[in-house]
PDB file of C-alpha atoms in Angstrom:
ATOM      1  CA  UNK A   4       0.000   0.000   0.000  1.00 64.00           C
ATOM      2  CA  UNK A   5       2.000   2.759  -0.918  1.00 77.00           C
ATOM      3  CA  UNK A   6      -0.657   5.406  -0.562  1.00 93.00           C
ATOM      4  CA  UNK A   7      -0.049   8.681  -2.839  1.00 96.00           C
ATOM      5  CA  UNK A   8       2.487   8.239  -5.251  1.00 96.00           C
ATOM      6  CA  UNK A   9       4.130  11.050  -7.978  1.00 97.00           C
ATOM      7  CA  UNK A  10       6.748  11.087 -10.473  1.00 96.00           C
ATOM      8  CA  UNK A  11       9.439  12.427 -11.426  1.00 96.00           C
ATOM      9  CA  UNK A  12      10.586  13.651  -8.232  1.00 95.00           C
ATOM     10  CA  UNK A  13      12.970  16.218  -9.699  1.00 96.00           C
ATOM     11  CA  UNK A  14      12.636  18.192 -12.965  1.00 96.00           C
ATOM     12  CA  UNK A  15      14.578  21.153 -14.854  1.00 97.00           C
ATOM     13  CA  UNK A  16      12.563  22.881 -17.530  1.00 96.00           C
ATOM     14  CA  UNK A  17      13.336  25.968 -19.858  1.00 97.00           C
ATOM     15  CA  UNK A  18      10.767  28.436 -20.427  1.00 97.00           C
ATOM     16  CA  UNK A  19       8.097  27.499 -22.956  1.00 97.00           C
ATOM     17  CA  UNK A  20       8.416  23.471 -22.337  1.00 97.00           C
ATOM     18  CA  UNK A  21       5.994  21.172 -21.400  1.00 96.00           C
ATOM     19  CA  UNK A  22       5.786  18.405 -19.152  1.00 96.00           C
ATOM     20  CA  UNK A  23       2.882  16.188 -16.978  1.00 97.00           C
ATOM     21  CA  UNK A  24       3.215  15.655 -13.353  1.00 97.00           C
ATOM     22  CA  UNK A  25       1.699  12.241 -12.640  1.00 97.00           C
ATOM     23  CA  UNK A  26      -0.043  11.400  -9.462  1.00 97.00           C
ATOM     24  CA  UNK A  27      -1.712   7.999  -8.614  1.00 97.00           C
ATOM     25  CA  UNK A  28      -3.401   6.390  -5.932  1.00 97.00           C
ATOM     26  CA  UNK A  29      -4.097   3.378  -4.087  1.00 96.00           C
ATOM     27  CA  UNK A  30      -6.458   4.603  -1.344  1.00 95.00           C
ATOM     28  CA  UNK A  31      -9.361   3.897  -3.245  1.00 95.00           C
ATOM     29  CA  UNK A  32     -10.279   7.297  -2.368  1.00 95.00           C
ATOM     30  CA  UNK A  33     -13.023   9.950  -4.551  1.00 94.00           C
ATOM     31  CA  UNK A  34     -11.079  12.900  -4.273  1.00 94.00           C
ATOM     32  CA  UNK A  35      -7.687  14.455  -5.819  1.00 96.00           C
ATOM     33  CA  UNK A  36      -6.116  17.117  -5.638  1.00 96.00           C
ATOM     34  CA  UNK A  37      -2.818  19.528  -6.602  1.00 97.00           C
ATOM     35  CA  UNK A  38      -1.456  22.356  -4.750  1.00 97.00           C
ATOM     36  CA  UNK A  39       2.107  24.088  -4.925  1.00 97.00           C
ATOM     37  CA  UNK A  40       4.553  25.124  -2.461  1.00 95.00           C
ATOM     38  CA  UNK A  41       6.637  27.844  -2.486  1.00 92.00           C
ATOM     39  CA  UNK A  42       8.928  29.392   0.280  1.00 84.00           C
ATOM     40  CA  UNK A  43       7.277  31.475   2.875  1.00 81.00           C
ATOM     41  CA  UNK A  44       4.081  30.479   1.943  1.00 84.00           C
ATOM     42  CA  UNK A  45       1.631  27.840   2.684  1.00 85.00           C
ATOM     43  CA  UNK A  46       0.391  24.864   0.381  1.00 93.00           C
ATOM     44  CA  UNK A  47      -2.150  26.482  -2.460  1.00 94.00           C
ATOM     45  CA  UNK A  48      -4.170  24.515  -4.275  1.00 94.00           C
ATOM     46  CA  UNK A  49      -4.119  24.734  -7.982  1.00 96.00           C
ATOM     47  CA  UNK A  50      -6.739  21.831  -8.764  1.00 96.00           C
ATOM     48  CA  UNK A  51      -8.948  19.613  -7.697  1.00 95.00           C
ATOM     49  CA  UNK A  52     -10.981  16.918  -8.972  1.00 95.00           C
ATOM     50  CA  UNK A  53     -14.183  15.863  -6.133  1.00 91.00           C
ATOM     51  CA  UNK A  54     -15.233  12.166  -8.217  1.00 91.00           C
ATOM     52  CA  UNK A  55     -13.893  10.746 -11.130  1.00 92.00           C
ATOM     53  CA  UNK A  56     -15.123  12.779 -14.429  1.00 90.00           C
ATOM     54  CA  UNK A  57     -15.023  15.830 -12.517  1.00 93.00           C
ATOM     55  CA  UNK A  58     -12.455  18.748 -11.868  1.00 95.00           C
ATOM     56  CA  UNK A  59     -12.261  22.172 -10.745  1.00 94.00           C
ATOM     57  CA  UNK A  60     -10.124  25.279 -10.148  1.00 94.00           C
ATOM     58  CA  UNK A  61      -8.148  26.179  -7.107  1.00 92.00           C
ATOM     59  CA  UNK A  62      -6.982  29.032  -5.607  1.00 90.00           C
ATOM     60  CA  UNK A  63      -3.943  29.740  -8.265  1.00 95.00           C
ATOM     61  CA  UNK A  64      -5.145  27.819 -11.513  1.00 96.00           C
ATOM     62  CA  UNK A  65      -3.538  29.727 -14.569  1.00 96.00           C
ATOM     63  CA  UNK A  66      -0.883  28.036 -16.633  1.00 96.00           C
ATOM     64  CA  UNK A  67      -1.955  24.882 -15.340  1.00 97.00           C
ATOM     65  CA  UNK A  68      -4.289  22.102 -16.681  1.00 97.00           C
ATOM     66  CA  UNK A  69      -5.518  18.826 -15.589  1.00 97.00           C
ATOM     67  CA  UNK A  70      -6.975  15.545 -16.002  1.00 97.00           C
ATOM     68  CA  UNK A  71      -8.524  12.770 -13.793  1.00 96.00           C
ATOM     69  CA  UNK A  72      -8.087   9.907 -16.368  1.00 88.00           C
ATOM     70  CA  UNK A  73      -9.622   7.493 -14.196  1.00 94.00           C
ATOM     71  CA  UNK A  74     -10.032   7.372 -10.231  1.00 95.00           C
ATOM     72  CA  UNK A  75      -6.391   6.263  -9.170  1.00 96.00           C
ATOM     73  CA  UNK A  76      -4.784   8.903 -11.318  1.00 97.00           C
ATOM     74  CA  UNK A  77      -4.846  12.461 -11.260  1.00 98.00           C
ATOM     75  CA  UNK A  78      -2.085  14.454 -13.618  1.00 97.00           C
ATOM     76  CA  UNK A  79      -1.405  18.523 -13.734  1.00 98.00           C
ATOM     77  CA  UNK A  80      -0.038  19.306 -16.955  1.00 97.00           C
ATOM     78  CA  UNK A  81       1.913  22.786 -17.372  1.00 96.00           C
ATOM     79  CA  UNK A  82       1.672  23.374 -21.370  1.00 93.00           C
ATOM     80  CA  UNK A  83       4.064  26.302 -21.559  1.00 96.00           C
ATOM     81  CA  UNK A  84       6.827  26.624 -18.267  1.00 96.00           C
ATOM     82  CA  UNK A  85       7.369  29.849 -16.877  1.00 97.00           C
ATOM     83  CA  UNK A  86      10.013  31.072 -13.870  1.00 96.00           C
ATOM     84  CA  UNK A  87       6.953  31.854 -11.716  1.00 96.00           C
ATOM     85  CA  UNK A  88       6.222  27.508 -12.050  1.00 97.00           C
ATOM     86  CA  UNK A  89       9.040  27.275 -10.152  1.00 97.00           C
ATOM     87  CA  UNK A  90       7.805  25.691  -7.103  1.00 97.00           C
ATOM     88  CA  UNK A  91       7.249  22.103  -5.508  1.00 97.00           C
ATOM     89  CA  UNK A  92       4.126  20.515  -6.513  1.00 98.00           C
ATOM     90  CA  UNK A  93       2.045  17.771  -4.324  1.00 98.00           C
ATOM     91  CA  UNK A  94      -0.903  15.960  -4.979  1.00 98.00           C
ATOM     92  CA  UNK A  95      -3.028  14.987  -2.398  1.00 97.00           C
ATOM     93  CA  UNK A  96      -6.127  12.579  -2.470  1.00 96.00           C
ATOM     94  CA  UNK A  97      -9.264  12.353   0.175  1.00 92.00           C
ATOM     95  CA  UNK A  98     -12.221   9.623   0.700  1.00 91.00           C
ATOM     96  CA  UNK A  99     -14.598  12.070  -0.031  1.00 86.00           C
ATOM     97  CA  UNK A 100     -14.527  15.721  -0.532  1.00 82.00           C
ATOM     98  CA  UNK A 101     -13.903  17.536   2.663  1.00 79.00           C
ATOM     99  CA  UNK A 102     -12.298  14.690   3.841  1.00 85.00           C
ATOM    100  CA  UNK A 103      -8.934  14.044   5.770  1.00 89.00           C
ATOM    101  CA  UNK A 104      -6.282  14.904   2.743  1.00 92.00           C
ATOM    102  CA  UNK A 105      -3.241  12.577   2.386  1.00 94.00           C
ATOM    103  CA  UNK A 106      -0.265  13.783   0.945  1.00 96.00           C
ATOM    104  CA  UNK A 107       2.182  12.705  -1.671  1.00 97.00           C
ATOM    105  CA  UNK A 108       6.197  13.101  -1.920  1.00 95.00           C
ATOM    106  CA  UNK A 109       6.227  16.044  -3.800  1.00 96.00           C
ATOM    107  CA  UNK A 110       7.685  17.174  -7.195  1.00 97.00           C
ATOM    108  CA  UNK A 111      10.490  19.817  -7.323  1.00 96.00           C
ATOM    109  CA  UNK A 112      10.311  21.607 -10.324  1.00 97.00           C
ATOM    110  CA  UNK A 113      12.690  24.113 -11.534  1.00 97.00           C
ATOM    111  CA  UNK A 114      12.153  26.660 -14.651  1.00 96.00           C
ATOM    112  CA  UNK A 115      14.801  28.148 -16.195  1.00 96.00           C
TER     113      UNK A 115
ATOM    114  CA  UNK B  14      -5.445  38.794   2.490  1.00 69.00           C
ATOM    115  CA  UNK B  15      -4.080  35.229   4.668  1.00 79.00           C
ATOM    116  CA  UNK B  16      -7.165  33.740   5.594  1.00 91.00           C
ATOM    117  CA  UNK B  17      -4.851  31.472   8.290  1.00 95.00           C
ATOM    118  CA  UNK B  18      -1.655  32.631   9.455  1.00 94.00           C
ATOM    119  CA  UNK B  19       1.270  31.180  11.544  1.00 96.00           C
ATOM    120  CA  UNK B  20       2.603  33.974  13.076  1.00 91.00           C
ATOM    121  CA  UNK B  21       5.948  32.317  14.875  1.00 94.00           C
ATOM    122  CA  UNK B  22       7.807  30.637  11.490  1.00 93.00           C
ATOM    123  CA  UNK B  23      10.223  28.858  13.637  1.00 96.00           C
ATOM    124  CA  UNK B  24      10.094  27.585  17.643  1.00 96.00           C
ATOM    125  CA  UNK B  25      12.940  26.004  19.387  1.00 97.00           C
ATOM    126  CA  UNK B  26      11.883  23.717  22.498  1.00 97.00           C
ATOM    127  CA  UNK B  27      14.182  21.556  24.947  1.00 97.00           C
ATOM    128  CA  UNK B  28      13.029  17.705  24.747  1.00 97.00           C
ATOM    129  CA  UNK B  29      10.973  16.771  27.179  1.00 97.00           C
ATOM    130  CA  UNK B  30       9.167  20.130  27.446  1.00 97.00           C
ATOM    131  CA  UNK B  31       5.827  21.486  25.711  1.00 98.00           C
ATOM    132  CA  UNK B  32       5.878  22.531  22.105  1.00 98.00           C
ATOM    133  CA  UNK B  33       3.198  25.048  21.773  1.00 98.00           C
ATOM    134  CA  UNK B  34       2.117  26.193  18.159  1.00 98.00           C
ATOM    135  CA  UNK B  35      -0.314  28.504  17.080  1.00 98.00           C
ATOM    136  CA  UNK B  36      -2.654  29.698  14.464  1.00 97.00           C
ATOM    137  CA  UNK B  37      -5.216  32.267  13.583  1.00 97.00           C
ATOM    138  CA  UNK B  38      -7.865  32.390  11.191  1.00 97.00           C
ATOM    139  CA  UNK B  39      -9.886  35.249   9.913  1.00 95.00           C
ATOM    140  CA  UNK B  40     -13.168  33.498   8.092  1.00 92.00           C
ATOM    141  CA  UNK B  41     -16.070  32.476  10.274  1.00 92.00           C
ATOM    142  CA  UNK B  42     -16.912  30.047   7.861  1.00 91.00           C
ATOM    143  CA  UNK B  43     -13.923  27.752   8.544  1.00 93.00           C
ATOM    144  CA  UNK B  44     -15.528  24.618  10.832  1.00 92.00           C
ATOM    145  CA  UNK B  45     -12.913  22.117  10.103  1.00 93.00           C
ATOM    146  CA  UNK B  46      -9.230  22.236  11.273  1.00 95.00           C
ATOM    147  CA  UNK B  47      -5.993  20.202  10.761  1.00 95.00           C
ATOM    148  CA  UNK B  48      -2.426  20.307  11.866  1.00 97.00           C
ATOM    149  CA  UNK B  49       0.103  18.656   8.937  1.00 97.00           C
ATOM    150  CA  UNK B  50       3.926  17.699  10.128  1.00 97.00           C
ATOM    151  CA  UNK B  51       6.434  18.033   7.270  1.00 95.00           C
ATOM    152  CA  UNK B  52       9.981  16.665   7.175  1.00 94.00           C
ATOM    153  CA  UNK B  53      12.159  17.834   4.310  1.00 90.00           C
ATOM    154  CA  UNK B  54      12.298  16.480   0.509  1.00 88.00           C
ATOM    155  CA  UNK B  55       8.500  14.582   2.098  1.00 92.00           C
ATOM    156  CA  UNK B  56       5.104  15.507   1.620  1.00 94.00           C
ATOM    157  CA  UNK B  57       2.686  16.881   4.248  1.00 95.00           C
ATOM    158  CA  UNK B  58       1.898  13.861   6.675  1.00 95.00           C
ATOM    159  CA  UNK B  59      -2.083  14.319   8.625  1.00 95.00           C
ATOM    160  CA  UNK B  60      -1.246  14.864  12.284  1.00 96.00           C
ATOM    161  CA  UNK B  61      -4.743  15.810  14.233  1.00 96.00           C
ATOM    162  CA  UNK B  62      -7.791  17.347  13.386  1.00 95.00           C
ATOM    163  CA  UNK B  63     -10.769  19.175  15.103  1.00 95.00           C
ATOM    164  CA  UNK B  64     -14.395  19.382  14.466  1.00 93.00           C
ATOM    165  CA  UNK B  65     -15.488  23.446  15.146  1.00 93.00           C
ATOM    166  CA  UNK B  66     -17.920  21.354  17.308  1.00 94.00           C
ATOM    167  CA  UNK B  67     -15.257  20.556  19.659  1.00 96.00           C
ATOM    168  CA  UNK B  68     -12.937  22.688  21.178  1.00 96.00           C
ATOM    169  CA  UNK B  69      -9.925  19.908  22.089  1.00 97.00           C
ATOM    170  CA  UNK B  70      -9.086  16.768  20.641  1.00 97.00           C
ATOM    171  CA  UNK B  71      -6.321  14.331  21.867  1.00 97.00           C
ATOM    172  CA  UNK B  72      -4.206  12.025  20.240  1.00 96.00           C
ATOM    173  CA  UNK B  73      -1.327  10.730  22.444  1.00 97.00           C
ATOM    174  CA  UNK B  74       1.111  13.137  23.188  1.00 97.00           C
ATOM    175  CA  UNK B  75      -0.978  15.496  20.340  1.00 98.00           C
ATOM    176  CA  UNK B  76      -3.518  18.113  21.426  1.00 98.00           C
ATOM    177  CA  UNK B  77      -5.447  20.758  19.355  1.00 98.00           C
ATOM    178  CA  UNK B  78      -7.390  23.188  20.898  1.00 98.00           C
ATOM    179  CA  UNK B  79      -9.786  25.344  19.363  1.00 98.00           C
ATOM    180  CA  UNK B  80     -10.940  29.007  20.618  1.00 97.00           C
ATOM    181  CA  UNK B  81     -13.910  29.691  18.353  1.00 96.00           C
ATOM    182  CA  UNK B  82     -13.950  32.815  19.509  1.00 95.00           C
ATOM    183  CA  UNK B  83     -11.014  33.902  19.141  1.00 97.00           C
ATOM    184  CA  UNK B  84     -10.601  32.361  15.787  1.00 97.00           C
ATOM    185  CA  UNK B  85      -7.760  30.764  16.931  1.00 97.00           C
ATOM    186  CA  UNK B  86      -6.228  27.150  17.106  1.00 97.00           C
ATOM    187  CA  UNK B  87      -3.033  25.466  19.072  1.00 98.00           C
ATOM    188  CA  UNK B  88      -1.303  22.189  18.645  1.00 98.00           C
ATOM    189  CA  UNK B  89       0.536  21.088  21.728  1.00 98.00           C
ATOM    190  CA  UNK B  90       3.148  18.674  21.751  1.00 98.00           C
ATOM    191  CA  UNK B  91       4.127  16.466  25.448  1.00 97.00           C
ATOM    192  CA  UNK B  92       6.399  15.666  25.968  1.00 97.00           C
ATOM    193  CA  UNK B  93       8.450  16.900  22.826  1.00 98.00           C
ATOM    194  CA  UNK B  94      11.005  14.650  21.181  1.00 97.00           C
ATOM    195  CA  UNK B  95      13.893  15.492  19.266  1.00 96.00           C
ATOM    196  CA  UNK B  96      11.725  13.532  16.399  1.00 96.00           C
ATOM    197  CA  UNK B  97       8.967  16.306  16.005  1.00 97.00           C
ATOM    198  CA  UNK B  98      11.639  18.617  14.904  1.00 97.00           C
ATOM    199  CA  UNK B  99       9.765  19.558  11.440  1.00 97.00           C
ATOM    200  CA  UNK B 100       7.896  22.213   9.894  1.00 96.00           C
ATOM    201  CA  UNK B 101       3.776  22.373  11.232  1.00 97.00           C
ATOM    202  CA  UNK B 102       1.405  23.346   9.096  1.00 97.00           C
ATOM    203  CA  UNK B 103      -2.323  24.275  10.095  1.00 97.00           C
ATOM    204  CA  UNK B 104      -4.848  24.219   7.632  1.00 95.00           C
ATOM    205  CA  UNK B 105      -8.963  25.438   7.731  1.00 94.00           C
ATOM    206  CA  UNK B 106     -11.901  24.166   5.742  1.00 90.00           C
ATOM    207  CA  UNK B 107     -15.675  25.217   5.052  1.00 86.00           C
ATOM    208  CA  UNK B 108     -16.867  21.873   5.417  1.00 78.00           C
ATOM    209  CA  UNK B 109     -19.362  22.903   2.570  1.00 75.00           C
ATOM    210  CA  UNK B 110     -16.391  23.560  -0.131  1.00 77.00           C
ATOM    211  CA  UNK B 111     -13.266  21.386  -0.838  1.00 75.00           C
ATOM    212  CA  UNK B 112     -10.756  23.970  -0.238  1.00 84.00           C
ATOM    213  CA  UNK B 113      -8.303  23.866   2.598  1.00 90.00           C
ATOM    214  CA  UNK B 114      -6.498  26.829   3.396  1.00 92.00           C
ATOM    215  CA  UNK B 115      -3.001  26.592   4.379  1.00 94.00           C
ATOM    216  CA  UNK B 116      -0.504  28.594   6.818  1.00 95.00           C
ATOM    217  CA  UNK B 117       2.529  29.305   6.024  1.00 94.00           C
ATOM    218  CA  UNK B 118       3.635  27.173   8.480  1.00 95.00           C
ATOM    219  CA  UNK B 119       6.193  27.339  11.571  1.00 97.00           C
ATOM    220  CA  UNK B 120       9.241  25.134  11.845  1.00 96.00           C
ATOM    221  CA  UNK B 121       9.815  23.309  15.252  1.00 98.00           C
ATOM    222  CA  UNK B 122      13.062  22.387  16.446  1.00 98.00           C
ATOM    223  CA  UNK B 123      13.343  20.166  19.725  1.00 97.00           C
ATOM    224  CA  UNK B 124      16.767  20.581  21.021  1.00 96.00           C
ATOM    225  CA  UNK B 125      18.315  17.246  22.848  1.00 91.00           C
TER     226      UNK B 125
END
């Protein structure tokens, strides 16, 4: 059981690039979600999806997208990288929405 | 405008003594409440939580307490080992949405 997993765990971008962040799940649990992490500041949440078939905006959505492609995985897609992505990314999944949130490792993502 | 805020961002403590951490939250609306421990280069792990029904909960050497009133929450730590050294985070929820709301956080470091 290896609860809330993501990959990669570190990865260098230039401005303008692409790149998924994969999250998955063995919880069984409804709810997923993404937030970032920068320094002095607490965990925001970018997106969230309540059931599978369903997501929805965060707090800090823009230059992000997502997609819950079935209810163990949940991935946040930047299409075109910019400085301000620079941040560390965590998904985070819940029984139900509202529920108790359990975290993942964490992606560290650095745009040049 | 920081709905929840960690005023103290760091707190050293002598083992074996209380670790007392504190937050404050501005909307009304919040009725849920969590405390998340972080070690470095690791995601978020779910400490305690607390109803806005309650105003303490216990879990071994874990207590929250809540101060409606004073919109304000503590997470005390007895006695403190050298192993809670980490960075707290407390987080608030409209039980109605699916949004937690973050601190910034306040790193605890329990000295041997």
């Amino acid at each position: 059981n290896a609860g809330v997993t993501q990959t990669p765990k570190f990865q260098v971008l230039k401005t303008g690039q692409s790149m998924t962040l994969q999250c998955a799940q063995d919880m069984n649990h409804n709810s997923m979600y993404w937030y970032r992490q920068d320094p002095g500041m607490g965990l925001r949440l970018i997106y969230y999806s309540a059931s599978e078939g369903t997501t929805d905006k965060g707090e800090v959505p823009n230059g992000y997208n997502v997609s819950r492609l079935n209810k163990r995985e949940f991935s946040l897609r930047l299409e075109s990288a910019a400085p301000s992505q620079t941040s560390v990314y965590f998904c985070a999944s819940s029984e139900a929405p509202g529920d108790t949130q359990y975290f993942g490792p964490g992606t560290r993502l650095t745009v040049l | 405008d920081q709905q929840v805020k960690q005023n103290s961002p760091s707190l050293s403590v002598q083992e074996g003594r209380i670790s007392i951490l504190n937050c404050d939250y501005t909307n009304s609306m919040f009725d849920y409440f969590l405390w998340y421990k972080k070690y470095p280069a690791e995601g978020p792990t779910f400490l305690i939580s607390i109803s806005s029904i309650k105003d303490k909960n216990e879990d071994g050497r874990f207590t929250v307490f809540l101060n409606k009133s004073a919109k304000h929450l503590s997470l005390h730590i007895v006695p403190s080992q050298p192993g809670d050294s980490a960075v707290y985070f407390c987080a608030a929820a409209d039980s109605g949405t699916y949004k937690y709301i973050f601190g910034t956080g306040t790193r605890l470091k329990v000295l041997a």
